[in-house]
Short mmCIF file of C-alpha atoms in Angstrom, two decimals:
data_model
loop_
_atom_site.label_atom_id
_atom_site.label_comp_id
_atom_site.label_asym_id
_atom_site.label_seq_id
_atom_site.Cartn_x
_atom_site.Cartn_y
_atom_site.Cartn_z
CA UNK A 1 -33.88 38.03 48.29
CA UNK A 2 -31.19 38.48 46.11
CA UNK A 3 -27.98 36.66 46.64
CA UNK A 4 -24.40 37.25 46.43
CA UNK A 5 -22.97 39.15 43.68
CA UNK A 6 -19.49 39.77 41.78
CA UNK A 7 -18.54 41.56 39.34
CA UNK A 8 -16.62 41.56 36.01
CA UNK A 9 -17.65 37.39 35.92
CA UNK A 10 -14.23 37.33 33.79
CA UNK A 11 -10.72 39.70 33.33
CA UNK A 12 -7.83 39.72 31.90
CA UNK A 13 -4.98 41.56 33.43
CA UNK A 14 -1.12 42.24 32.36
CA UNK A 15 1.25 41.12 35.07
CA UNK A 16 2.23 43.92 37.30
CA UNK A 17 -0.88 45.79 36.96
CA UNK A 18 -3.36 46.04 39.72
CA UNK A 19 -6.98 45.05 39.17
CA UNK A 20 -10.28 45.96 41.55
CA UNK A 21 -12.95 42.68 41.94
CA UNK A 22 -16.44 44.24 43.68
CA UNK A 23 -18.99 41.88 45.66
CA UNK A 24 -22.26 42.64 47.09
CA UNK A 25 -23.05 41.08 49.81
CA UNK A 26 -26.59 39.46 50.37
CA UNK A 27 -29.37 41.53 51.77
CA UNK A 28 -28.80 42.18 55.07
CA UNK A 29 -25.54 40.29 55.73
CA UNK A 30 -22.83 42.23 57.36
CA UNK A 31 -19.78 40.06 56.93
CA UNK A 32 -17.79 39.62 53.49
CA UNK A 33 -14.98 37.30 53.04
CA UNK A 34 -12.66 36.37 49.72
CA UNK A 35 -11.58 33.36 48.71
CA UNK A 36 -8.88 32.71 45.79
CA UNK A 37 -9.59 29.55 43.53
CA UNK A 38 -6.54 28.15 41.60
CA UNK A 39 -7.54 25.73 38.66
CA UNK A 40 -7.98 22.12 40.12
CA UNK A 41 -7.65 23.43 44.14
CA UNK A 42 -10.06 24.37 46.62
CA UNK A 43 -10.84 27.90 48.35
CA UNK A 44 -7.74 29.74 50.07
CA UNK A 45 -9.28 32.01 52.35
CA UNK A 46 -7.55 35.83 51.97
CA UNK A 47 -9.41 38.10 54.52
CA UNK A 48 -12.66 38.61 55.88
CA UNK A 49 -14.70 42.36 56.53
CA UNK A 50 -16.79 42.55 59.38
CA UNK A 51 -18.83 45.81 59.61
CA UNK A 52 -15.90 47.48 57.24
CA UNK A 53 -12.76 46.12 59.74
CA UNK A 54 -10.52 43.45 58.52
CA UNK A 55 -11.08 40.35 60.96
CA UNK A 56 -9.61 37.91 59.48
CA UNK A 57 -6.40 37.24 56.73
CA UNK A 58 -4.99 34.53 55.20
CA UNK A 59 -1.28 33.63 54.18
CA UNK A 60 -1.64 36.19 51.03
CA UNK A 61 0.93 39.31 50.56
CA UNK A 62 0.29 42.98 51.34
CA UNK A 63 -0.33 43.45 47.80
CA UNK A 64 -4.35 41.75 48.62
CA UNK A 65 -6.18 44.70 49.71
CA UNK A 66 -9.48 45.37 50.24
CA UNK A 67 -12.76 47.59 51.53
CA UNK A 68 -16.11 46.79 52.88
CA UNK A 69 -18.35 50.14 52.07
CA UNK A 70 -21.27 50.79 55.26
CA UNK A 71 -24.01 48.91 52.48
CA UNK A 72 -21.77 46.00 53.24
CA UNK A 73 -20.52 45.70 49.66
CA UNK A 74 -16.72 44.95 49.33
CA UNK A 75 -14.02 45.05 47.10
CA UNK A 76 -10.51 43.28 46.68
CA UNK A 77 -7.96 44.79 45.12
CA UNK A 78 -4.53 43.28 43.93
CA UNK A 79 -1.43 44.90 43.16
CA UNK A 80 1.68 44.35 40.98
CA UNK A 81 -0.48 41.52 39.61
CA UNK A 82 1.68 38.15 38.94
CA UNK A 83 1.00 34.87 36.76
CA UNK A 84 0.66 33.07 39.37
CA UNK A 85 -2.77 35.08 40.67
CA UNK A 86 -4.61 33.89 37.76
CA UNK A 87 -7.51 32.41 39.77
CA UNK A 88 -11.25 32.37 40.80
CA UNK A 89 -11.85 34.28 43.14
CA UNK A 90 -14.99 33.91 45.26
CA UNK A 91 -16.72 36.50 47.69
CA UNK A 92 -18.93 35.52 50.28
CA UNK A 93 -21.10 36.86 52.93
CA UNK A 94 -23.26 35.99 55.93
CA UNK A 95 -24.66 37.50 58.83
CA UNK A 96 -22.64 37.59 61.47
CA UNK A 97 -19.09 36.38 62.20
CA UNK A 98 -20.79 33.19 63.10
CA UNK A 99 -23.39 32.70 60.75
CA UNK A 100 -22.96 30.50 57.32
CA UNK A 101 -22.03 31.67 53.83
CA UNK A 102 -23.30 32.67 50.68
CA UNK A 103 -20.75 32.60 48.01
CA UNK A 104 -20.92 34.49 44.40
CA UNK A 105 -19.91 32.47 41.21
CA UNK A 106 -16.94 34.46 41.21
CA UNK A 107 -14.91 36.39 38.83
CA UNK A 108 -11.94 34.42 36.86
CA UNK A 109 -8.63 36.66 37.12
CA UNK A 110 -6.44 36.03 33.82
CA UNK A 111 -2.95 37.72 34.31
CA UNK A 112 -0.83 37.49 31.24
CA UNK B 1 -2.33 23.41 61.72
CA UNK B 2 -5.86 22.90 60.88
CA UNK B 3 -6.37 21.37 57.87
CA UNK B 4 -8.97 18.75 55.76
CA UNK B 5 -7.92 16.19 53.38
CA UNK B 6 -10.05 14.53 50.78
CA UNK B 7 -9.59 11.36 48.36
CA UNK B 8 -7.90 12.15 45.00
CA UNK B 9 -10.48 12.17 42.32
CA UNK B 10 -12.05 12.31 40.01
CA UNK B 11 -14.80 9.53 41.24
CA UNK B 12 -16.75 7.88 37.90
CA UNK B 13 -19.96 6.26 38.65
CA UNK B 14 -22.73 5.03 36.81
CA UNK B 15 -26.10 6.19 37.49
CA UNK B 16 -27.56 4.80 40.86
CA UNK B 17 -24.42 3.97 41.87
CA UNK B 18 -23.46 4.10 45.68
CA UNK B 19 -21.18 6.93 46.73
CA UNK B 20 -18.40 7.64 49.20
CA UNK B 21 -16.47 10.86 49.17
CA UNK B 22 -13.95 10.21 51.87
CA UNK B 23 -12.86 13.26 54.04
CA UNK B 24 -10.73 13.72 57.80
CA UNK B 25 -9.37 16.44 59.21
CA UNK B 26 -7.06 17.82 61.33
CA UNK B 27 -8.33 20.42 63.82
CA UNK B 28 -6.66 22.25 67.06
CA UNK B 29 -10.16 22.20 68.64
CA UNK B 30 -13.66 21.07 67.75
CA UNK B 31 -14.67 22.74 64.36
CA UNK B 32 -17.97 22.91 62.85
CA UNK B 33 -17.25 20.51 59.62
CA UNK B 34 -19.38 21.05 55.78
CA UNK B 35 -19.64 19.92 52.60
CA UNK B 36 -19.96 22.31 49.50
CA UNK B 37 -20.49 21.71 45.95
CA UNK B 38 -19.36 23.63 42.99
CA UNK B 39 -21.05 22.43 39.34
CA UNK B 40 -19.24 23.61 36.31
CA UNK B 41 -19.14 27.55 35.80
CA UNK B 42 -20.51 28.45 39.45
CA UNK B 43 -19.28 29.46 42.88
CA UNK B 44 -20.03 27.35 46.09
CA UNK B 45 -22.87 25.78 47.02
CA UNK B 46 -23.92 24.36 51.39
CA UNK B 47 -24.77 20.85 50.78
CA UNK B 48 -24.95 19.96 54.34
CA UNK B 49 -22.97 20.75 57.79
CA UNK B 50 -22.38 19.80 61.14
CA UNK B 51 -21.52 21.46 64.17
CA UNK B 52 -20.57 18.59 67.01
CA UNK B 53 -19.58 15.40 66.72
CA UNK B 54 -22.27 12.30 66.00
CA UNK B 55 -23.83 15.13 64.41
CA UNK B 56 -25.68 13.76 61.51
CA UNK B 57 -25.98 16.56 57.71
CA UNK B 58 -28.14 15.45 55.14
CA UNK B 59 -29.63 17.15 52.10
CA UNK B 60 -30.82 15.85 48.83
CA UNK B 61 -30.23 12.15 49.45
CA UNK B 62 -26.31 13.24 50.79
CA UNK B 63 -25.68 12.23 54.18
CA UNK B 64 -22.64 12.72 56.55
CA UNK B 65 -21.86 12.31 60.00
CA UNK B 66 -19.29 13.92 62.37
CA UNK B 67 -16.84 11.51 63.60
CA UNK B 68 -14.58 12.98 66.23
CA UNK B 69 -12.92 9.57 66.97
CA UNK B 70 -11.38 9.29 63.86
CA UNK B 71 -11.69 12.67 62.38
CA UNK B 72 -13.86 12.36 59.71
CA UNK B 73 -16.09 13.52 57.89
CA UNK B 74 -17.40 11.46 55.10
CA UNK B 75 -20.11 12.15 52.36
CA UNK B 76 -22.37 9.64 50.98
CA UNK B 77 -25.33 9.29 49.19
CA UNK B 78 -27.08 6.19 48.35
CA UNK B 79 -28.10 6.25 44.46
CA UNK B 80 -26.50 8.71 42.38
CA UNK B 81 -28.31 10.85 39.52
CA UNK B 82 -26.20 12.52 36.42
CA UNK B 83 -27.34 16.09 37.89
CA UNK B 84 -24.93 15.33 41.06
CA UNK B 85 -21.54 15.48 38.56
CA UNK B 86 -19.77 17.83 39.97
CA UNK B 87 -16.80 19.30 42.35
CA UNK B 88 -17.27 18.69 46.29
CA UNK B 89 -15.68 20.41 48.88
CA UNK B 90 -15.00 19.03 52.29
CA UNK B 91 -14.34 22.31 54.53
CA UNK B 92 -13.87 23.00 58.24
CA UNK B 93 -14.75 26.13 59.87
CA UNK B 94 -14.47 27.50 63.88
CA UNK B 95 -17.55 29.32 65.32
CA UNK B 96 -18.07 31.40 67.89
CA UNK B 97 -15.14 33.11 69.71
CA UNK B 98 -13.09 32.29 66.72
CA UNK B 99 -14.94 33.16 63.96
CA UNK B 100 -12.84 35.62 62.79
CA UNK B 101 -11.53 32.60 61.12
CA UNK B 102 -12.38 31.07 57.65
CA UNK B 103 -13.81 27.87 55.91
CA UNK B 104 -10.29 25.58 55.36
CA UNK B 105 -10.93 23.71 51.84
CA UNK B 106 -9.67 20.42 50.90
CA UNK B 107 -8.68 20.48 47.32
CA UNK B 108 -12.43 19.17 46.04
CA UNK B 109 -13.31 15.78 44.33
CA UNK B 110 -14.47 15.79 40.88
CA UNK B 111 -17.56 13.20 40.85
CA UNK B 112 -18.72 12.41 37.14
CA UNK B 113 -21.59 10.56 36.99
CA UNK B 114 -22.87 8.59 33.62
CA UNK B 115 -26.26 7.16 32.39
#
């Protein structure tokens, strides 16, 4: 089975632009949930997609959006990018609300 | 709030070394508790969980057990090997009824382990 997967692996953004980050989920899992990685910190969880509804959201601005398609693929998207998103950012999924998590490698967020 | 704490790194041992990776938590409830790894370059990795307190994880020689009278959560693993060098994660997470909810990081230990 193939397992989680994001894509670009790396970007580099201006600030104040707005950038799109995709994520397939693994086969068969119906829950997606992002994760933003600042250098030398752990996870912060942003929101979680369960069957294409938002379940779940962290302490991040409206400006973190996103989308869970019915294959269970997702997307984040950020607007009016800032410095200070310049991050990992890590998509996982898992079956169920209550199951445990697959993450991606991520994709690395540059915003000069 | 619920939240996990973890030793400051990074942690330096030499090879078949013992280690300790110290974590606690603070919880409003009884969360299932995990450790994840990250080497260089890659996302997240399950090392091991538990769900309940006394509940015992293990997984490639790393062991940790579930202490709900002190809150902790701490990861050890008897002889360490060079391949081990890398970030780990202490994380908390609610099931069930509330798992709507996400994994809550600690800020990772860097372990670096030399021949």
């Amino acid at each position: 089975e193939t397992g989680v997967t994001q894509s670009p692996t790396h970007l580099i953004k201006t600030r104040g632009q707005q950038v799109t980050l995709r994520c397939s989920s693994q086969s068969g899992h119906n829950t997606v949930s992002w994760y933003q990685q600042a250098l030398g910190q752990g996870p912060q969880f942003i929101f979680q997609y369960y069957r294409e509804e938002e379940n779940g959201r962290g302490n991040f601005p409206p400006r973190f959006s996103g989308l869970q398609f019915p294959n269970y693929s997702s997307e984040l998207n950020v607007n009016a990018l800032e410095l200070d998103d310049s991050a990992l950012y890590l998509c996982a999924s898992s079956l169920g609300q209550g199951s445990g998590y697959t993450f991606g490698s991520g994709t690395r967020l540059t915003v000069v | 709030g619920n939240s996990v704490t973890q030793m400051e790194g990074p942690v330096t041992l030499s090879e078949e070394a013992f280690l300790t990776i110290n974590c606690t938590y603070t919880a409003t409830g009884y969360p299932s508790l995990f450790w994840y790894v990250q080497y260089p370059g890659e996302g997240l990795q399950l090392l091991l969980k538990a769900t309940k307190a006394d509940d015992k994880g293990s997984n490639k020689g790393f062991e940790a057990t579930y202490r709900k009278e002190t809150t902790s959560f701490h990861l050890e693993k008897g002889s360490v090997q060079v391949s081990d060098s890398a970030v780990y994660f202490c994380a908390l997470r609610f099931m069930g009824e509330q798992a709507g909810t996400a994994l809550i990081f600690g800020k990772g230990t860097t372990l670096s382990v030399s021949s």
